[in-house]
PDB file of C-alpha atoms in Angstrom:
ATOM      1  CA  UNK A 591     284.039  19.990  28.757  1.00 51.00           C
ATOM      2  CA  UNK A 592     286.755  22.308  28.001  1.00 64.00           C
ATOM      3  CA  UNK A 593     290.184  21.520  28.913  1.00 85.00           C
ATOM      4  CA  UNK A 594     291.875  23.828  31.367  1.00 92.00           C
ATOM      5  CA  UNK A 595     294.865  26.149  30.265  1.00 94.00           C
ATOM      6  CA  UNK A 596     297.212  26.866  32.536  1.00 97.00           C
ATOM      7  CA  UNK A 597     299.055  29.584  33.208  1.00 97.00           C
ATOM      8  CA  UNK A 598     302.587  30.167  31.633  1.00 96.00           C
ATOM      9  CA  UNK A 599     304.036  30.301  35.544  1.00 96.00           C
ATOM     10  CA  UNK A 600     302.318  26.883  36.191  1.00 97.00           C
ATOM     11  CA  UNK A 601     305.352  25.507  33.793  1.00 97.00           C
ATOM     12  CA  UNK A 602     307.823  27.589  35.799  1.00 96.00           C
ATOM     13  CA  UNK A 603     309.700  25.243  38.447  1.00 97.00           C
ATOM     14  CA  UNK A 604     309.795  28.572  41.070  1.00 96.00           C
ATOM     15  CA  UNK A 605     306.202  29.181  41.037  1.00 98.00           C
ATOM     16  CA  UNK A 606     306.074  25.911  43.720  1.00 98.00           C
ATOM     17  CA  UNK A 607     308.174  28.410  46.222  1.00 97.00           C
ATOM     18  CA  UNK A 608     306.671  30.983  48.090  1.00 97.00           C
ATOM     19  CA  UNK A 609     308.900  34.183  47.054  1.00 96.00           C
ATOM     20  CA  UNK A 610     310.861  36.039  49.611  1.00 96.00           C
ATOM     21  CA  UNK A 611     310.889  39.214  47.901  1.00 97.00           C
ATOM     22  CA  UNK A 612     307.599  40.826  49.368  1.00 96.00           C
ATOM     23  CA  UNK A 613     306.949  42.341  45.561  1.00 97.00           C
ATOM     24  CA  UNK A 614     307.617  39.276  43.662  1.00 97.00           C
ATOM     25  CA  UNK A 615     305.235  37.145  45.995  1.00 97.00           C
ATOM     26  CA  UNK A 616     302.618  40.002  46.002  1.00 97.00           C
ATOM     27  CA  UNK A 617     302.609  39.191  42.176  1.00 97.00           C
ATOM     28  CA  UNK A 618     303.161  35.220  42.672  1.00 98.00           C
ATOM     29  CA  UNK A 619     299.992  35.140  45.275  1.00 98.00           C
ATOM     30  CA  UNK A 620     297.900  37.119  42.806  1.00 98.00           C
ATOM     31  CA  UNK A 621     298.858  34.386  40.355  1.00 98.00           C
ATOM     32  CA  UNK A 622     298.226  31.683  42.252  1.00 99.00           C
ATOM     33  CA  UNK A 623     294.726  33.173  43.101  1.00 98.00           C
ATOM     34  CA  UNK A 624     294.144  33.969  39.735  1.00 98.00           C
ATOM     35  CA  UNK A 625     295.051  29.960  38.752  1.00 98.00           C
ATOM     36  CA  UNK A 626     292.601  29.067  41.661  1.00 98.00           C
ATOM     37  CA  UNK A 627     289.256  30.672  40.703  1.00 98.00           C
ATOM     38  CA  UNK A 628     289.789  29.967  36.764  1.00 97.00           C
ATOM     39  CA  UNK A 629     290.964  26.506  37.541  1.00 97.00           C
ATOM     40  CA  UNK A 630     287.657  25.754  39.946  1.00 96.00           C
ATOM     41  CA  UNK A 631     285.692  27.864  37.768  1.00 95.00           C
ATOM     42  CA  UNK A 632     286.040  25.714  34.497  1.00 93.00           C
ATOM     43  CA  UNK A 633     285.885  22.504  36.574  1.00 93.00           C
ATOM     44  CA  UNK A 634     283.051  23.751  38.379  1.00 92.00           C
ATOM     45  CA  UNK A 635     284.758  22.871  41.811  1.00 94.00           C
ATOM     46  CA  UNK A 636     282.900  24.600  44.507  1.00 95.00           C
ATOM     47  CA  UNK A 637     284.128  23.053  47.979  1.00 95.00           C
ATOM     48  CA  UNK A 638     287.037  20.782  48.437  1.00 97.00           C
ATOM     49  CA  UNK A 639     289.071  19.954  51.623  1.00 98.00           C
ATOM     50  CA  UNK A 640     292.747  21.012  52.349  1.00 98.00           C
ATOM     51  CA  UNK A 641     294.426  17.490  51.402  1.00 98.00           C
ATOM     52  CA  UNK A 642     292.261  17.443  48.068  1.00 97.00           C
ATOM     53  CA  UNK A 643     293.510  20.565  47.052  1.00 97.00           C
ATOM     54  CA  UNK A 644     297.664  19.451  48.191  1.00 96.00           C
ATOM     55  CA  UNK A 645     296.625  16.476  45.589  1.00 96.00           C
ATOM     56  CA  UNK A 646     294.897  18.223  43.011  1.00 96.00           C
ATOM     57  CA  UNK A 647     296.884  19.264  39.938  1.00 97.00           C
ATOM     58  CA  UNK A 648     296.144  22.726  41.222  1.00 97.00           C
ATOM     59  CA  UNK A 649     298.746  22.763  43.355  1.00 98.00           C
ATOM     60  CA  UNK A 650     300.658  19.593  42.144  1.00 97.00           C
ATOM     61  CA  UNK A 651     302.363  19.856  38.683  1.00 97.00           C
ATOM     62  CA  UNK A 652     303.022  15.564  38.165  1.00 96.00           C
ATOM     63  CA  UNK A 653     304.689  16.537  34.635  1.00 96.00           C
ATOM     64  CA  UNK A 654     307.471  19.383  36.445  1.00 96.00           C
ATOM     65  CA  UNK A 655     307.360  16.963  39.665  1.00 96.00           C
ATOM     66  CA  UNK A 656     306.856  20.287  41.521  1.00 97.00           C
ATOM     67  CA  UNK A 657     304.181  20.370  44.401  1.00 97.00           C
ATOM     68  CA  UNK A 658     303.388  23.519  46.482  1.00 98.00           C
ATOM     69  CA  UNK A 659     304.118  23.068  50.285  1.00 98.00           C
ATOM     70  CA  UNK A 660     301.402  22.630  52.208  1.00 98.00           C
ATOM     71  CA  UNK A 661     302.261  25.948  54.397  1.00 97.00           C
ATOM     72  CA  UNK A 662     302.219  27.916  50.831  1.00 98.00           C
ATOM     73  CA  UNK A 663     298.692  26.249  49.752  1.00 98.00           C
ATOM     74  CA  UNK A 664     297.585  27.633  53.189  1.00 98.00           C
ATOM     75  CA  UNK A 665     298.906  31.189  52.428  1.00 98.00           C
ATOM     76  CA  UNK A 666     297.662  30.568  48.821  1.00 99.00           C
ATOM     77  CA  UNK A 667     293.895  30.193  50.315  1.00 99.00           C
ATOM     78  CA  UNK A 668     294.381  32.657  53.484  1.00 98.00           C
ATOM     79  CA  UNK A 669     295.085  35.405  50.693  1.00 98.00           C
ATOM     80  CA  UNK A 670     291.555  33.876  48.564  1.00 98.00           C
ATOM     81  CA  UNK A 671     289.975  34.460  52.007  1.00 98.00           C
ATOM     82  CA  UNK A 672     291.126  37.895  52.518  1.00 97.00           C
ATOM     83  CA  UNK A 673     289.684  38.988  49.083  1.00 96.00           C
ATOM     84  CA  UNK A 674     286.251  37.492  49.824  1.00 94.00           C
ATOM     85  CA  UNK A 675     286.598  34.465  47.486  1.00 96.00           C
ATOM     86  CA  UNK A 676     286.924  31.469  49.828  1.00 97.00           C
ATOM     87  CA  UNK A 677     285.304  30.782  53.068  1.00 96.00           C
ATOM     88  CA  UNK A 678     286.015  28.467  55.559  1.00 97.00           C
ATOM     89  CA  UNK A 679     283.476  25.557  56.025  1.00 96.00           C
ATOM     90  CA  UNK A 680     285.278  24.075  59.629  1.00 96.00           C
ATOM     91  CA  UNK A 681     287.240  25.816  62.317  1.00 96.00           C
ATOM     92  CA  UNK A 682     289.681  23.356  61.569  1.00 96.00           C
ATOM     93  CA  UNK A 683     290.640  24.886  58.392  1.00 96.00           C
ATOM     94  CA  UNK A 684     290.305  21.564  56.687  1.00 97.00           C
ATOM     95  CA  UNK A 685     287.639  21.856  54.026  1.00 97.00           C
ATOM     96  CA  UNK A 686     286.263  25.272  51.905  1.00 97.00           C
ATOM     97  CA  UNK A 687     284.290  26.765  49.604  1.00 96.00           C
ATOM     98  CA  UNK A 688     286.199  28.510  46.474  1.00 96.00           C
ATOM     99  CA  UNK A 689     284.024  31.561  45.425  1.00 96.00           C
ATOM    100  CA  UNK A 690     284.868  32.114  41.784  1.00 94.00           C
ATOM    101  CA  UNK A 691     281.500  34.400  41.744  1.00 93.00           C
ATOM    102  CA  UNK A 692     280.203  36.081  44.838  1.00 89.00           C
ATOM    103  CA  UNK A 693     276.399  35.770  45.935  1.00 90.00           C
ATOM    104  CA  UNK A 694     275.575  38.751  44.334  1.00 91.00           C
ATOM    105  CA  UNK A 695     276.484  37.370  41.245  1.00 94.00           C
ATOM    106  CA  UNK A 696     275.127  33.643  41.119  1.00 96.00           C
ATOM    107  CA  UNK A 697     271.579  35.701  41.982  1.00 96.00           C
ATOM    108  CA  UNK A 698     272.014  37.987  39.192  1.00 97.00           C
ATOM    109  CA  UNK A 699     272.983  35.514  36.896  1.00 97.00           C
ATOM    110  CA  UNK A 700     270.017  33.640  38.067  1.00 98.00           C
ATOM    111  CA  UNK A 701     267.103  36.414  37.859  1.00 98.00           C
ATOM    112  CA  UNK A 702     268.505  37.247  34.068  1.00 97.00           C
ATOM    113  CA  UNK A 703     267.918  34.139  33.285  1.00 98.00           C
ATOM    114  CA  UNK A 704     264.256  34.630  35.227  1.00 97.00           C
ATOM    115  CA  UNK A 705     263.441  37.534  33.636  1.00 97.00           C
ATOM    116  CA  UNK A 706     264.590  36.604  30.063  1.00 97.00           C
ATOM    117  CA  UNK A 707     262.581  33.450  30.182  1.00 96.00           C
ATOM    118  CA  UNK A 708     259.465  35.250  31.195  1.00 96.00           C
ATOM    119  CA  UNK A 709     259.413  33.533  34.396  1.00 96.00           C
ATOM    120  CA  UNK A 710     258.511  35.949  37.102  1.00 96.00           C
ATOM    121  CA  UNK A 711     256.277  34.908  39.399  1.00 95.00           C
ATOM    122  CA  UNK A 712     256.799  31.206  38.919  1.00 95.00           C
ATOM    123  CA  UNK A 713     257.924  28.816  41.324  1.00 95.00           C
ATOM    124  CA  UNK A 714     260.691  26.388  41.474  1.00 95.00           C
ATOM    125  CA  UNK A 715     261.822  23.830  43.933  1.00 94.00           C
ATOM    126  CA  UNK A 716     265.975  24.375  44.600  1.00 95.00           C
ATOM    127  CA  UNK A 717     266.716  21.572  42.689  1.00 94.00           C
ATOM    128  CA  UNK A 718     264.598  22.818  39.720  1.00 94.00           C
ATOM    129  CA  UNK A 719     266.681  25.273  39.530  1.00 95.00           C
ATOM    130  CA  UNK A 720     269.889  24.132  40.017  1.00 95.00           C
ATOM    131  CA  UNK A 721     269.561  20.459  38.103  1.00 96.00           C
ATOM    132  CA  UNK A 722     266.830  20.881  36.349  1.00 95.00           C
ATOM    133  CA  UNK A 723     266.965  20.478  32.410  1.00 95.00           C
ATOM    134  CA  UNK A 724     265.999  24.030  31.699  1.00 94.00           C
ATOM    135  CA  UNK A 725     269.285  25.421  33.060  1.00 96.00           C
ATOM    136  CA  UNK A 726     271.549  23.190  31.782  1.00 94.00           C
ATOM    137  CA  UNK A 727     272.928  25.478  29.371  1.00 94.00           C
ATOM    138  CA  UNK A 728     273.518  27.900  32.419  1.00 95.00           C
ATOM    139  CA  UNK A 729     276.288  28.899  34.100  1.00 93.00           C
ATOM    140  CA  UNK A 730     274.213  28.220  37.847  1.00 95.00           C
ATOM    141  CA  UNK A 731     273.540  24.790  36.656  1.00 95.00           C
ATOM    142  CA  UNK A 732     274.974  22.486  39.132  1.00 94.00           C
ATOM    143  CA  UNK A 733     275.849  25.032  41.650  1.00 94.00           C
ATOM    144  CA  UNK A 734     275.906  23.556  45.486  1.00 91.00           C
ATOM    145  CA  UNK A 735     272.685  23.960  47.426  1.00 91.00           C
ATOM    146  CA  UNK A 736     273.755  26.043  50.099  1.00 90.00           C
ATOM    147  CA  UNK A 737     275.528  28.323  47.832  1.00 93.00           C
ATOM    148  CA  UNK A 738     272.765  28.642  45.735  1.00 95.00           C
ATOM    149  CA  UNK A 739     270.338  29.281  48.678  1.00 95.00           C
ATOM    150  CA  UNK A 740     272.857  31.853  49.861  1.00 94.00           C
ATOM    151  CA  UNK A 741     272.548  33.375  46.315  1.00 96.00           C
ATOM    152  CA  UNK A 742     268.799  33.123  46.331  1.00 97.00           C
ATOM    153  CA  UNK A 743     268.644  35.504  50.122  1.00 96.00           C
ATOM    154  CA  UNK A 744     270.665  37.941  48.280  1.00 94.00           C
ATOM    155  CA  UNK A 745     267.523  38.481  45.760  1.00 96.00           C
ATOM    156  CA  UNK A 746     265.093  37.948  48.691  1.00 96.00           C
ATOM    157  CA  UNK A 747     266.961  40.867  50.132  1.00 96.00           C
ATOM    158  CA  UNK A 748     266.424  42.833  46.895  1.00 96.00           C
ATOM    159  CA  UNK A 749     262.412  41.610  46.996  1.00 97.00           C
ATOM    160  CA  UNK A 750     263.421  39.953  43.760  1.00 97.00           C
ATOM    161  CA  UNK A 751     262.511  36.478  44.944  1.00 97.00           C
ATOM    162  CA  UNK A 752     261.483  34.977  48.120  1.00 97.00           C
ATOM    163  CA  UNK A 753     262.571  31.438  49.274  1.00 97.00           C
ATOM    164  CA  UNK A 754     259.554  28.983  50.313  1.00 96.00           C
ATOM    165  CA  UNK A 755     259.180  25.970  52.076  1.00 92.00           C
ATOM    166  CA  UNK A 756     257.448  23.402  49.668  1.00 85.00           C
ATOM    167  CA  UNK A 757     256.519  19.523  50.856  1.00 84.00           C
ATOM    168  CA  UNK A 758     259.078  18.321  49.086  1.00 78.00           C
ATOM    169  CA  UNK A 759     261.927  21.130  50.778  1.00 85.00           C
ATOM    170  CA  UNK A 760     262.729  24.569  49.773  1.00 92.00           C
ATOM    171  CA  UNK A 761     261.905  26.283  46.591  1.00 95.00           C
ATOM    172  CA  UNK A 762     261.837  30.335  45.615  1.00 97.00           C
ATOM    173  CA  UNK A 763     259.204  32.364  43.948  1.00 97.00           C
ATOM    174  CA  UNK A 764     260.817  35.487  41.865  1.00 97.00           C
ATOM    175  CA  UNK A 765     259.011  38.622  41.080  1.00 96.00           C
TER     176      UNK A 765
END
């Protein structure tokens, strides 16, 4: 696995405090968001609760001894929310999903790799797909069920594929 580079303001001791200056946060939040997805992205981190995140190095830099406040993590992942990348998973607010790709993507992604393989109109269970050893070298290898069923409707909207109930759970057909 690669090893994650962060970001020159991850180094910087006032990155860990929310900016009063309504430009210089706009800019701070969009770097913070930006650290989120790439961070979750390489690690392939897809849900995680609200005091795994306050531990994570994400938002905890050990080396500056610099951790964000929890109230700023919250505005951190309010402002993910707002641009369509995280959702919710509790009315609590306590655990979510980080979107580094949105549906529409993960099923694109998925029916190139379909298509390129010559595998339309085969059928594969969810786990085939997902964990099965001719993905591995994919970027959807791995990826959570439900998200991955979410991605999956998206085609089945597009009559691309069309999810299936198999004796052993769910599976899709692609066309």
């Amino acid at each position: 696995m690669m090893s994650f580079e962060w970001p020159w303001q991850y180094s910087f001791p006032p990155f860990f405090t929310l900016q009063p200056n309504v430009d210089t946060r706009q800019k701070q939040l969009a770097a913070w968001c930006s650290l989120v997805l790439s961070y979750c992205r390489l690690n392939k981190l897809y849900t995680m609760t609200v005091p795994e995140a306050q531990e994570s190095p994400l938002f905890n830099n050990r080396k500056l001894q610099r951790k964000l406040p929890l109230e700023s993590i919250l505005v951190v992942l309010e402002e993910l929310r707002k641009k369509g990348n995280l959702e919710w998973l509790d009315k609590n607010k306590s655990s979510f999903l980080v979107l580094w790709r949105r549906l529409e993507e993960w099923g694109k992604l998925i029916y190139q790799w379909v298509s390129k393989n010559g595998l339309t109109n085969s059928v594969f269970t969810l786990y085939e797909l997902s964990n099965g050893d001719d993905t591995e070298d994919e970027e959807f290898h791995g990826l959570e069920e439900s998200l991955l069923l979410r991605a999956l409707q998206a085609l089945q909207q597009e009559h691309k594929a069309e999810i299936i109930t198999l004796d052993d759970g769910r599976g899709v057909k692609f066309f």
